[in-house]
Amino acid sequence: MFPKPKAVLFPNTYAFESEPMVKPTGFREYDARWLFNKEINLMGVQALGMGLGALIAEMGVKQEIVTGHDFRGYSASIKYALISGLMASGCKVHDIGLAVTPMAYFAQFDLDVPCVAMVTASHNDNGWTGVKMGANRPLTFGPDEMGRLKEIVLNAAFGNRSAGSYQFHENFPARYIADLTNRPKLKRKLKVVAACGNGTAGAFAPQVLEAIGCEVIPLDTELDYTFPKYNPNPEDMEMLHAIRDAVLAHKADVGLGFDGDGDRCGVVDNTGEEIFADKVGVMLARDMSAIHKDAQFVVDVKSTGLFITDPVLQAQGAKTVYWKTGHSYMKRRTNELGALAGFEKSGHFFFNKPFGRGYDDGLVSAIAICEMLDRAPGKSMSDLKDALPKTWSSPTMSPHCADEAKYGVVDAVVKHFEALQKQGGQAAGQPIRDLVTVNGVRVTVEDGSWGLVRASSNKPELVVVVESPASERRMRDMFEAMDAVLRTHPEVGAYNQTI
């Protein structure tokens, strides 16, 4: 018998070394995230492995799984605790070692293994850990699977078997890199800044970009799990500004920034201006729909309205559906609809054939951007960006809100705007034209300006995004309107960044 996990235990005690600790809120909508040693201990990770193995068996899927770990000071130990739990549950474990998350997804196909459990804190600060899981490639778990996993783990309902085994795949990254670079070289000589924030992608991104024909300017590509400069997160302005400085200093054609586990790619143009990922998505959608007739795309609710209104996409017959934010939701919807690609504002891009296998990979995104530039030989990245209709967009802004409170706050905000629309009231000085409530609330007013409030799926935060096709002032008006509603809730704290 394995003991039931406790929600709270304290380090440097007998209990902490003898019992599993798993805080229930670590089970998120589509992956798992905890503060290591504060919300989960190694025995808790072992329990998670046993629970995952039990869930895979319950789903009727072959108990065979790929695992890898990101570059953190504690990720390897967490992975081995997870592996011990998976093996105890009867799983055959294929360990690919230090990896970016998409390398683990690739391994599912390359090794013909149905399941994946990647140990990564993604772009979160040091101290965090987590696992991205799936049992139906290229998809990852959604709320149903995560809810059942939580139930199994917290009740210690493991039903362990004795048939588990372990295999380490030496030099697996070479297979991943060969797969990515098995393509014609670029005709255009591109000078590219590859920024990795000292995270895991630094071990792979420069050589992939060089192999497709780029001249690479490496920026913080040395692995250093203390992250001495900034967190490897291409949505944060600090990283984007460092990329800008490098692009300008080296007169580069483009700057590409990769997050901590390599499944996202941020973009800075040749003038040093960051291009938010949803606008990059519009640029790629233009490029792809020019080649593929009647292309279908999926984008998340945080993304620009241009996917619907852009005249070039309209002329090329492209169709776009808005869907829930979250890499698992987006991946699933892109797969269900057989869409050519899915674009999420956070930078998770999902390319189906012929561009990719349906999972999010920052390096596949980087290659797609380089190939887009290759197909536009007379144009710079800023030319392609400036060809889009002008809108004023905020970065993703995240006020703190405890995991236990955030969904209740968002429900109240949704009800507020639904009532306001019903009463014929105004937001940011204009009548409400449209509400999208598939994921939080996206409020669009008469002039096309819109604001979104939703709960973060993997951190104790809310997410706020605003955009206006009218002016920067209207974008700020929209932010003030959304923030004024949030400030009526004392549970909502300070923002990580604002406009």
Short mmCIF file of C-alpha atoms in Angstrom, two decimals:
data_model
loop_
_atom_site.label_atom_id
_atom_site.label_comp_id
_atom_site.label_asym_id
_atom_site.label_seq_id
_atom_site.Cartn_x
_atom_site.Cartn_y
_atom_site.Cartn_z
CA MET A 1 0.00 0.00 0.00
CA PHE A 2 1.17 3.51 -0.81
CA PRO A 3 -0.10 6.25 1.55
CA LYS A 4 -2.67 8.82 0.44
CA PRO A 5 -0.98 12.12 -0.42
CA LYS A 6 -1.26 15.00 2.06
CA ALA A 7 -2.02 18.53 0.87
CA VAL A 8 0.56 20.09 3.22
CA LEU A 9 3.78 18.77 4.74
CA PHE A 10 6.79 20.70 6.00
CA PRO A 11 10.38 20.12 4.82
CA ASN A 12 13.01 19.01 7.31
CA THR A 13 10.55 16.78 9.16
CA TYR A 14 10.07 13.01 9.44
CA ALA A 15 6.66 13.23 7.72
CA PHE A 16 8.08 15.07 4.70
CA GLU A 17 10.55 12.22 4.09
CA SER A 18 8.02 9.44 4.78
CA GLU A 19 4.77 10.54 3.16
CA PRO A 20 3.71 11.92 -0.23
CA MET A 21 2.68 15.58 -0.47
CA VAL A 22 0.55 16.70 -3.43
CA LYS A 23 -1.35 20.00 -3.26
CA PRO A 24 -4.66 19.45 -5.11
CA THR A 25 -4.53 22.79 -6.96
CA GLY A 26 -1.46 21.58 -8.88
CA PHE A 27 -3.75 19.61 -11.18
CA ARG A 28 -4.56 22.28 -13.78
CA GLU A 29 -6.92 22.19 -16.73
CA TYR A 30 -4.46 20.53 -19.10
CA ASP A 31 -1.18 19.94 -17.26
CA ALA A 32 0.21 19.87 -13.72
CA ARG A 33 2.27 22.57 -11.95
CA TRP A 34 3.58 22.77 -8.39
CA LEU A 35 6.16 24.64 -6.34
CA PHE A 36 8.67 21.89 -5.59
CA ASN A 37 9.05 21.09 -1.87
CA LYS A 38 6.28 23.59 -0.99
CA GLU A 39 3.34 21.96 -2.84
CA ILE A 40 4.79 18.59 -3.90
CA ASN A 41 7.67 16.43 -2.66
CA LEU A 42 9.49 13.55 -4.37
CA MET A 43 7.14 10.93 -2.90
CA GLY A 44 4.28 13.07 -4.24
CA VAL A 45 5.86 12.96 -7.71
CA GLN A 46 6.16 9.19 -7.33
CA ALA A 47 2.43 9.07 -6.53
CA LEU A 48 1.76 11.15 -9.65
CA GLY A 49 3.68 8.58 -11.74
CA MET A 50 1.68 5.70 -10.26
CA GLY A 51 -1.54 7.60 -10.86
CA LEU A 52 -0.63 8.39 -14.45
CA GLY A 53 0.23 4.74 -15.13
CA ALA A 54 -3.10 3.68 -13.60
CA LEU A 55 -5.00 6.22 -15.74
CA ILE A 56 -3.29 5.02 -18.93
CA ALA A 57 -4.31 1.43 -18.11
CA GLU A 58 -7.87 2.57 -17.31
CA MET A 59 -8.07 4.35 -20.69
CA GLY A 60 -7.19 1.08 -22.42
CA VAL A 61 -3.97 2.50 -23.84
CA LYS A 62 -0.76 0.46 -24.03
CA GLN A 63 1.31 1.24 -20.91
CA GLU A 64 4.33 2.58 -22.75
CA ILE A 65 5.49 6.16 -22.22
CA VAL A 66 8.17 8.68 -23.26
CA THR A 67 9.67 10.93 -20.61
CA GLY A 68 12.27 13.70 -20.58
CA HIS A 69 13.18 16.70 -18.41
CA ASP A 70 13.93 20.39 -18.86
CA PHE A 71 17.02 22.22 -17.62
CA ARG A 72 16.36 23.05 -13.98
CA GLY A 73 18.50 22.21 -10.98
CA TYR A 74 15.87 19.78 -9.69
CA SER A 75 14.14 18.49 -12.87
CA ALA A 76 16.20 15.29 -13.23
CA SER A 77 15.43 14.17 -9.66
CA ILE A 78 11.73 14.87 -10.24
CA LYS A 79 11.80 12.87 -13.48
CA TYR A 80 13.39 9.85 -11.75
CA ALA A 81 10.75 9.96 -9.00
CA LEU A 82 8.07 10.10 -11.71
CA ILE A 83 9.73 7.18 -13.55
CA SER A 84 9.77 5.06 -10.37
CA GLY A 85 6.02 5.63 -10.04
CA LEU A 86 5.36 4.87 -13.72
CA MET A 87 7.36 1.64 -13.53
CA ALA A 88 5.57 0.61 -10.32
CA SER A 89 2.28 1.00 -12.21
CA GLY A 90 3.47 -1.37 -14.94
CA CYS A 91 4.66 1.11 -17.58
CA LYS A 92 7.55 0.62 -19.97
CA VAL A 93 9.39 3.95 -19.75
CA HIS A 94 11.42 5.42 -22.63
CA ASP A 95 13.72 8.12 -21.20
CA ILE A 96 15.13 10.61 -23.74
CA GLY A 97 17.08 12.59 -21.10
CA LEU A 98 17.43 16.38 -21.18
CA ALA A 99 14.97 17.64 -23.78
CA VAL A 100 12.71 20.40 -24.96
CA THR A 101 9.04 19.45 -24.65
CA PRO A 102 8.45 19.03 -28.42
CA MET A 103 11.33 16.53 -28.52
CA ALA A 104 9.25 14.33 -26.21
CA TYR A 105 6.22 14.75 -28.50
CA PHE A 106 8.41 13.86 -31.50
CA ALA A 107 9.66 10.77 -29.64
CA GLN A 108 6.08 9.46 -29.40
CA PHE A 109 6.06 9.27 -33.20
CA ASP A 110 9.71 8.33 -33.75
CA LEU A 111 9.73 5.53 -31.15
CA ASP A 112 6.07 4.59 -31.81
CA VAL A 113 5.08 5.10 -28.18
CA PRO A 114 1.49 6.17 -27.34
CA CYS A 115 2.04 8.19 -24.14
CA VAL A 116 4.18 11.09 -22.91
CA ALA A 117 5.10 12.67 -19.56
CA MET A 118 7.48 15.61 -19.92
CA VAL A 119 8.89 17.08 -16.69
CA THR A 120 8.98 20.85 -17.21
CA ALA A 121 8.14 24.09 -15.48
CA SER A 122 7.96 25.68 -18.97
CA HIS A 123 8.54 29.45 -18.59
CA ASN A 124 7.66 29.59 -14.87
CA ASP A 125 10.16 30.94 -12.35
CA ASN A 126 12.65 28.63 -10.69
CA GLY A 127 10.99 26.75 -7.86
CA TRP A 128 8.14 25.57 -10.09
CA THR A 129 7.93 22.13 -11.63
CA GLY A 130 5.27 20.31 -13.60
CA VAL A 131 4.40 17.59 -16.09
CA LYS A 132 2.86 17.81 -19.57
CA MET A 133 1.07 14.54 -20.31
CA GLY A 134 -0.75 12.78 -23.11
CA ALA A 135 -1.97 9.32 -24.15
CA ASN A 136 -3.18 10.00 -27.71
CA ARG A 137 -0.50 11.60 -29.90
CA PRO A 138 -0.27 14.46 -30.86
CA LEU A 139 -2.77 15.51 -28.16
CA THR A 140 -2.15 16.30 -24.50
CA PHE A 141 -4.56 15.84 -21.61
CA GLY A 142 -7.58 18.09 -21.16
CA PRO A 143 -9.83 18.70 -18.13
CA ASP A 144 -11.46 15.25 -18.16
CA GLU A 145 -8.19 13.34 -18.02
CA MET A 146 -6.67 15.78 -15.53
CA GLY A 147 -9.73 15.52 -13.28
CA ARG A 148 -9.57 11.72 -13.29
CA LEU A 149 -5.80 11.76 -12.68
CA LYS A 150 -6.32 14.04 -9.68
CA GLU A 151 -8.95 11.65 -8.29
CA ILE A 152 -6.67 8.59 -8.66
CA VAL A 153 -3.61 10.29 -7.13
CA LEU A 154 -5.31 11.96 -4.17
CA ASN A 155 -7.13 8.72 -3.28
CA ALA A 156 -4.01 6.58 -3.84
CA ALA A 157 -6.15 4.32 -6.09
CA PHE A 158 -3.16 2.95 -7.99
CA GLY A 159 -3.62 -0.82 -8.47
CA ASN A 160 0.08 -1.21 -9.26
CA ARG A 161 1.43 -3.96 -11.53
CA SER A 162 4.86 -5.57 -11.66
CA ALA A 163 5.59 -5.45 -15.41
CA GLY A 164 7.30 -2.04 -15.55
CA SER A 165 10.62 -1.52 -17.31
CA TYR A 166 13.05 1.25 -18.26
CA GLN A 167 15.03 2.14 -21.38
CA PHE A 168 17.31 5.15 -21.88
CA HIS A 169 17.67 6.37 -25.47
CA GLU A 170 21.20 7.65 -25.90
CA ASN A 171 21.78 10.68 -28.17
CA PHE A 172 18.08 11.02 -28.90
CA PRO A 173 18.37 14.78 -29.66
CA ALA A 174 20.32 13.92 -32.84
CA ARG A 175 17.21 12.15 -34.21
CA TYR A 176 15.00 15.16 -33.41
CA ILE A 177 17.45 17.61 -34.99
CA ALA A 178 17.82 15.42 -38.11
CA ASP A 179 14.04 15.31 -38.49
CA LEU A 180 13.72 19.11 -38.23
CA THR A 181 16.54 19.84 -40.65
CA ASN A 182 15.70 17.25 -43.33
CA ARG A 183 14.48 19.93 -45.76
CA PRO A 184 15.86 22.09 -48.57
CA LYS A 185 18.17 24.85 -47.33
CA LEU A 186 16.95 28.44 -47.44
CA LYS A 187 17.77 30.27 -50.68
CA ARG A 188 17.98 33.56 -48.82
CA LYS A 189 20.85 34.16 -46.43
CA LEU A 190 19.16 35.18 -43.20
CA LYS A 191 20.97 36.56 -40.17
CA VAL A 192 19.00 35.37 -37.13
CA VAL A 193 19.35 36.08 -33.41
CA ALA A 194 18.55 32.89 -31.48
CA ALA A 195 17.70 33.86 -27.88
CA CYS A 196 17.17 31.13 -25.30
CA GLY A 197 17.35 32.89 -21.91
CA ASN A 198 19.83 30.19 -20.74
CA GLY A 199 16.98 27.66 -20.92
CA THR A 200 16.82 24.18 -22.47
CA ALA A 201 16.38 25.36 -26.07
CA GLY A 202 19.94 26.75 -26.01
CA ALA A 203 21.24 23.20 -26.48
CA PHE A 204 19.39 22.77 -29.78
CA ALA A 205 18.08 25.98 -31.41
CA PRO A 206 21.35 27.43 -32.81
CA GLN A 207 22.38 24.22 -34.60
CA VAL A 208 18.90 23.68 -36.08
CA LEU A 209 18.81 27.21 -37.49
CA GLU A 210 22.36 26.88 -38.82
CA ALA A 211 21.49 23.57 -40.49
CA ILE A 212 18.64 25.12 -42.50
CA GLY A 213 21.01 27.82 -43.77
CA CYS A 214 20.80 30.73 -41.30
CA GLU A 215 23.68 32.77 -39.98
CA VAL A 216 23.02 32.53 -36.23
CA ILE A 217 23.79 35.13 -33.58
CA PRO A 218 23.46 33.19 -30.29
CA LEU A 219 22.03 35.13 -27.32
CA ASP A 220 22.10 33.54 -23.85
CA THR A 221 22.27 30.05 -25.34
CA GLU A 222 24.61 28.69 -22.63
CA LEU A 223 22.63 26.45 -20.29
CA ASP A 224 22.36 27.99 -16.83
CA TYR A 225 19.45 26.96 -14.64
CA THR A 226 19.84 30.00 -12.40
CA PHE A 227 18.55 32.09 -15.37
CA PRO A 228 20.97 34.95 -14.58
CA LYS A 229 19.50 37.46 -17.06
CA TYR A 230 15.73 36.84 -17.07
CA ASN A 231 13.22 34.01 -17.26
CA PRO A 232 13.18 32.35 -20.68
CA ASN A 233 9.72 33.61 -21.66
CA PRO A 234 9.31 35.32 -25.06
CA GLU A 235 6.12 37.02 -23.86
CA ASP A 236 8.02 39.04 -21.23
CA MET A 237 9.23 42.46 -22.31
CA GLU A 238 12.63 41.98 -20.62
CA MET A 239 13.52 39.10 -22.93
CA LEU A 240 12.05 40.85 -25.98
CA HIS A 241 14.11 43.99 -25.27
CA ALA A 242 17.30 41.92 -24.98
CA ILE A 243 16.50 40.37 -28.38
CA ARG A 244 15.82 43.85 -29.80
CA ASP A 245 19.23 45.10 -28.67
CA ALA A 246 20.97 42.09 -30.26
CA VAL A 247 19.03 42.44 -33.54
CA LEU A 248 20.00 46.13 -33.84
CA ALA A 249 23.64 45.55 -32.81
CA HIS A 250 24.14 42.78 -35.38
CA LYS A 251 21.78 44.18 -38.09
CA ALA A 252 19.92 40.87 -38.05
CA ASP A 253 16.96 40.02 -40.28
CA VAL A 254 14.93 38.64 -37.38
CA GLY A 255 15.20 37.77 -33.67
CA LEU A 256 13.72 34.49 -32.46
CA GLY A 257 13.25 33.86 -28.72
CA PHE A 258 12.48 30.44 -27.22
CA ASP A 259 10.83 29.69 -23.89
CA GLY A 260 12.19 27.44 -21.16
CA ASP A 261 10.93 24.17 -22.64
CA GLY A 262 11.18 25.13 -26.32
CA ASP A 263 7.55 24.80 -27.41
CA ARG A 264 7.10 28.55 -28.08
CA CYS A 265 8.90 31.09 -30.24
CA GLY A 266 8.78 34.90 -29.87
CA VAL A 267 9.67 37.24 -32.76
CA VAL A 268 11.44 40.59 -33.03
CA ASP A 269 11.64 42.20 -36.50
CA ASN A 270 14.68 43.72 -38.21
CA THR A 271 13.92 47.17 -36.74
CA GLY A 272 14.02 45.76 -33.19
CA GLU A 273 10.25 45.86 -32.70
CA GLU A 274 8.61 42.85 -31.09
CA ILE A 275 5.73 41.28 -33.02
CA PHE A 276 3.19 39.69 -30.72
CA ALA A 277 2.59 36.03 -31.56
CA ASP A 278 -0.98 36.55 -32.79
CA LYS A 279 0.27 39.02 -35.43
CA VAL A 280 3.02 36.56 -36.38
CA GLY A 281 0.18 34.04 -36.77
CA VAL A 282 -1.64 36.35 -39.19
CA MET A 283 1.59 36.75 -41.21
CA LEU A 284 2.10 32.97 -41.33
CA ALA A 285 -1.58 32.41 -42.16
CA ARG A 286 -1.18 34.80 -45.13
CA ASP A 287 1.92 32.90 -46.28
CA MET A 288 0.40 29.43 -45.82
CA SER A 289 -3.02 30.24 -47.30
CA ALA A 290 -1.31 31.59 -50.44
CA ILE A 291 0.09 28.07 -50.97
CA HIS A 292 -2.87 26.01 -49.67
CA LYS A 293 -6.33 26.86 -51.02
CA ASP A 294 -9.20 27.42 -48.55
CA ALA A 295 -6.92 27.00 -45.53
CA GLN A 296 -8.55 26.60 -42.12
CA PHE A 297 -6.98 28.06 -38.97
CA VAL A 298 -7.80 27.95 -35.25
CA VAL A 299 -6.81 30.85 -32.95
CA ASP A 300 -7.36 31.47 -29.24
CA VAL A 301 -9.59 34.12 -27.69
CA LYS A 302 -6.57 36.28 -26.72
CA SER A 303 -5.69 36.76 -30.40
CA THR A 304 -6.11 39.73 -32.71
CA GLY A 305 -9.35 40.30 -34.61
CA LEU A 306 -7.34 40.44 -37.87
CA PHE A 307 -7.78 36.71 -38.44
CA ILE A 308 -11.39 37.52 -39.36
CA THR A 309 -11.03 40.99 -40.91
CA ASP A 310 -7.72 40.84 -42.83
CA PRO A 311 -8.52 41.42 -46.53
CA VAL A 312 -5.61 39.23 -47.74
CA LEU A 313 -6.82 36.23 -45.72
CA GLN A 314 -10.37 36.87 -46.96
CA ALA A 315 -9.18 37.04 -50.60
CA GLN A 316 -7.23 33.79 -50.20
CA GLY A 317 -10.31 32.00 -48.83
CA ALA A 318 -8.85 31.42 -45.36
CA LYS A 319 -11.30 30.57 -42.59
CA THR A 320 -10.60 31.06 -38.87
CA VAL A 321 -12.30 29.76 -35.72
CA TYR A 322 -11.70 31.32 -32.24
CA TRP A 323 -11.25 28.79 -29.45
CA LYS A 324 -10.22 28.39 -25.80
CA THR A 325 -6.77 29.52 -24.74
CA GLY A 326 -4.45 26.70 -23.67
CA HIS A 327 -2.06 24.52 -25.61
CA SER A 328 -4.11 21.37 -24.97
CA TYR A 329 -7.44 22.93 -26.06
CA MET A 330 -5.89 24.52 -29.14
CA LYS A 331 -4.02 21.37 -30.14
CA ARG A 332 -7.20 19.31 -29.83
CA ARG A 333 -9.37 21.75 -31.79
CA THR A 334 -6.77 22.11 -34.56
CA ASN A 335 -6.64 18.31 -34.77
CA GLU A 336 -10.45 17.86 -34.71
CA LEU A 337 -11.01 20.35 -37.52
CA GLY A 338 -8.03 19.14 -39.57
CA ALA A 339 -6.92 22.78 -39.69
CA LEU A 340 -3.68 23.67 -41.45
CA ALA A 341 -2.47 25.39 -38.27
CA GLY A 342 -3.51 26.69 -34.87
CA PHE A 343 -2.07 29.92 -33.44
CA GLU A 344 -2.17 30.88 -29.78
CA LYS A 345 -1.24 34.40 -28.63
CA SER A 346 1.18 32.98 -26.06
CA GLY A 347 3.27 31.63 -28.97
CA HIS A 348 2.13 27.99 -28.99
CA PHE A 349 1.70 27.24 -32.72
CA PHE A 350 0.34 23.90 -33.98
CA PHE A 351 1.19 22.96 -37.55
CA ASN A 352 -0.48 19.99 -39.23
CA LYS A 353 0.84 18.36 -42.41
CA PRO A 354 2.77 19.32 -44.47
CA PHE A 355 4.31 21.72 -41.92
CA GLY A 356 4.28 19.59 -38.75
CA ARG A 357 2.66 16.73 -36.82
CA GLY A 358 0.08 18.76 -34.91
CA TYR A 359 2.00 19.48 -31.69
CA ASP A 360 3.54 22.77 -30.57
CA ASP A 361 7.25 23.16 -31.31
CA GLY A 362 9.07 26.51 -31.11
CA LEU A 363 11.68 25.32 -33.60
CA VAL A 364 9.04 24.30 -36.17
CA SER A 365 7.59 27.81 -35.70
CA ALA A 366 11.05 29.35 -36.19
CA ILE A 367 11.59 27.35 -39.38
CA ALA A 368 8.14 28.42 -40.68
CA ILE A 369 9.08 32.08 -40.07
CA CYS A 370 12.42 31.67 -41.88
CA GLU A 371 10.69 29.92 -44.80
CA MET A 372 8.10 32.73 -44.96
CA LEU A 373 10.95 35.23 -45.32
CA ASP A 374 12.58 32.94 -47.90
CA ARG A 375 9.36 33.10 -49.98
CA ALA A 376 9.40 36.92 -49.80
CA PRO A 377 12.93 37.68 -51.05
CA GLY A 378 12.45 41.42 -51.51
CA LYS A 379 10.78 41.99 -48.15
CA SER A 380 12.00 42.37 -44.58
CA MET A 381 10.20 41.08 -41.48
CA SER A 382 9.04 44.64 -40.74
CA ASP A 383 7.71 44.96 -44.33
CA LEU A 384 5.58 41.86 -43.80
CA LYS A 385 4.41 43.17 -40.42
CA ASP A 386 3.65 46.66 -41.77
CA ALA A 387 1.56 45.14 -44.56
CA LEU A 388 -0.98 44.04 -41.91
CA PRO A 389 -3.85 46.43 -41.13
CA LYS A 390 -2.82 48.53 -38.11
CA THR A 391 -4.08 47.63 -34.64
CA TRP A 392 -2.85 48.62 -31.19
CA SER A 393 -2.36 45.57 -28.95
CA SER A 394 -1.28 45.05 -25.36
CA PRO A 395 1.08 42.33 -24.20
CA THR A 396 -0.43 39.57 -22.09
CA MET A 397 -0.89 41.13 -18.63
CA SER A 398 -1.33 38.97 -15.54
CA PRO A 399 -2.59 40.29 -12.20
CA HIS A 400 -2.03 37.90 -9.30
CA CYS A 401 -5.07 35.93 -8.14
CA ALA A 402 -4.92 32.79 -5.99
CA ASP A 403 -5.78 29.49 -7.68
CA GLU A 404 -8.63 29.01 -5.20
CA ALA A 405 -10.19 32.40 -6.13
CA LYS A 406 -9.43 33.02 -9.80
CA TYR A 407 -12.29 31.07 -11.41
CA GLY A 408 -14.87 32.65 -9.10
CA VAL A 409 -13.56 36.13 -9.97
CA VAL A 410 -13.76 35.39 -13.70
CA ASP A 411 -17.31 34.03 -13.36
CA ALA A 412 -18.31 37.28 -11.65
CA VAL A 413 -16.65 39.38 -14.40
CA VAL A 414 -18.48 37.38 -17.10
CA LYS A 415 -21.81 37.94 -15.31
CA HIS A 416 -21.03 41.67 -14.98
CA PHE A 417 -20.53 42.14 -18.73
CA GLU A 418 -23.48 39.89 -19.63
CA ALA A 419 -25.72 42.04 -17.41
CA LEU A 420 -24.22 45.24 -18.83
CA GLN A 421 -24.91 44.12 -22.40
CA LYS A 422 -28.46 43.08 -21.50
CA GLN A 423 -29.12 46.52 -19.98
CA GLY A 424 -27.76 48.26 -23.10
CA GLY A 425 -24.84 49.65 -21.06
CA GLN A 426 -21.44 50.72 -22.35
CA ALA A 427 -17.86 49.52 -21.94
CA ALA A 428 -15.01 51.98 -22.53
CA GLY A 429 -17.59 54.59 -23.56
CA GLN A 430 -19.25 52.52 -26.32
CA PRO A 431 -22.07 49.97 -26.65
CA ILE A 432 -21.05 46.31 -26.42
CA ARG A 433 -21.14 44.74 -29.90
CA ASP A 434 -20.21 41.18 -28.98
CA LEU A 435 -19.32 38.91 -26.03
CA VAL A 436 -17.36 35.66 -26.46
CA THR A 437 -17.59 33.56 -23.29
CA VAL A 438 -15.99 30.30 -24.45
CA ASN A 439 -13.03 31.06 -22.13
CA GLY A 440 -13.53 33.93 -19.68
CA VAL A 441 -15.05 36.93 -21.45
CA ARG A 442 -13.94 38.78 -24.59
CA VAL A 443 -15.80 42.11 -24.77
CA THR A 444 -15.91 43.82 -28.19
CA VAL A 445 -17.38 47.32 -28.48
CA GLU A 446 -18.74 49.27 -31.45
CA ASP A 447 -15.42 50.45 -32.95
CA GLY A 448 -13.92 46.93 -32.81
CA SER A 449 -11.84 47.55 -29.67
CA TRP A 450 -11.91 44.51 -27.39
CA GLY A 451 -10.72 43.35 -23.97
CA LEU A 452 -10.34 39.87 -22.52
CA VAL A 453 -10.32 38.59 -18.95
CA ARG A 454 -9.75 34.90 -18.25
CA ALA A 455 -8.13 32.72 -15.59
CA SER A 456 -4.60 31.48 -16.21
CA SER A 457 -4.65 27.70 -16.54
CA ASN A 458 -1.21 27.13 -15.04
CA LYS A 459 -0.43 29.94 -12.58
CA PRO A 460 -2.21 31.78 -9.73
CA GLU A 461 -3.07 34.67 -12.06
CA LEU A 462 -5.71 36.19 -14.29
CA VAL A 463 -4.97 37.06 -17.92
CA VAL A 464 -5.87 40.43 -19.43
CA VAL A 465 -5.41 41.38 -23.11
CA VAL A 466 -6.76 44.43 -24.99
CA GLU A 467 -6.65 45.57 -28.62
CA SER A 468 -8.05 48.38 -30.72
CA PRO A 469 -8.15 48.88 -34.50
CA ALA A 470 -8.97 52.56 -33.86
CA SER A 471 -6.12 54.08 -31.80
CA GLU A 472 -3.70 53.58 -28.95
CA ARG A 473 -5.97 55.76 -26.78
CA ARG A 474 -8.89 53.41 -27.41
CA MET A 475 -6.71 50.41 -26.47
CA ARG A 476 -5.89 52.17 -23.18
CA ASP A 477 -9.57 53.03 -22.65
CA MET A 478 -10.39 49.35 -23.04
CA PHE A 479 -7.73 48.36 -20.51
CA GLU A 480 -9.02 50.92 -18.00
CA ALA A 481 -12.56 49.58 -18.46
CA MET A 482 -11.53 45.96 -17.87
CA ASP A 483 -9.24 46.85 -14.96
CA ALA A 484 -11.96 48.94 -13.28
CA VAL A 485 -14.15 45.83 -13.09
CA LEU A 486 -11.26 43.71 -11.76
CA ARG A 487 -10.51 46.28 -9.06
CA THR A 488 -13.95 45.63 -7.54
CA HIS A 489 -12.56 42.24 -6.49
CA PRO A 490 -10.04 42.48 -3.61
CA GLU A 491 -8.67 39.01 -4.50
CA VAL A 492 -7.06 40.51 -7.62
CA GLY A 493 -3.51 41.74 -6.98
CA ALA A 494 -0.79 43.56 -8.89
CA TYR A 495 0.04 43.01 -12.57
CA ASN A 496 3.30 41.46 -13.73
CA GLN A 497 3.35 44.13 -16.51
CA THR A 498 0.93 46.73 -17.89
CA ILE A 499 0.72 49.05 -20.90
#
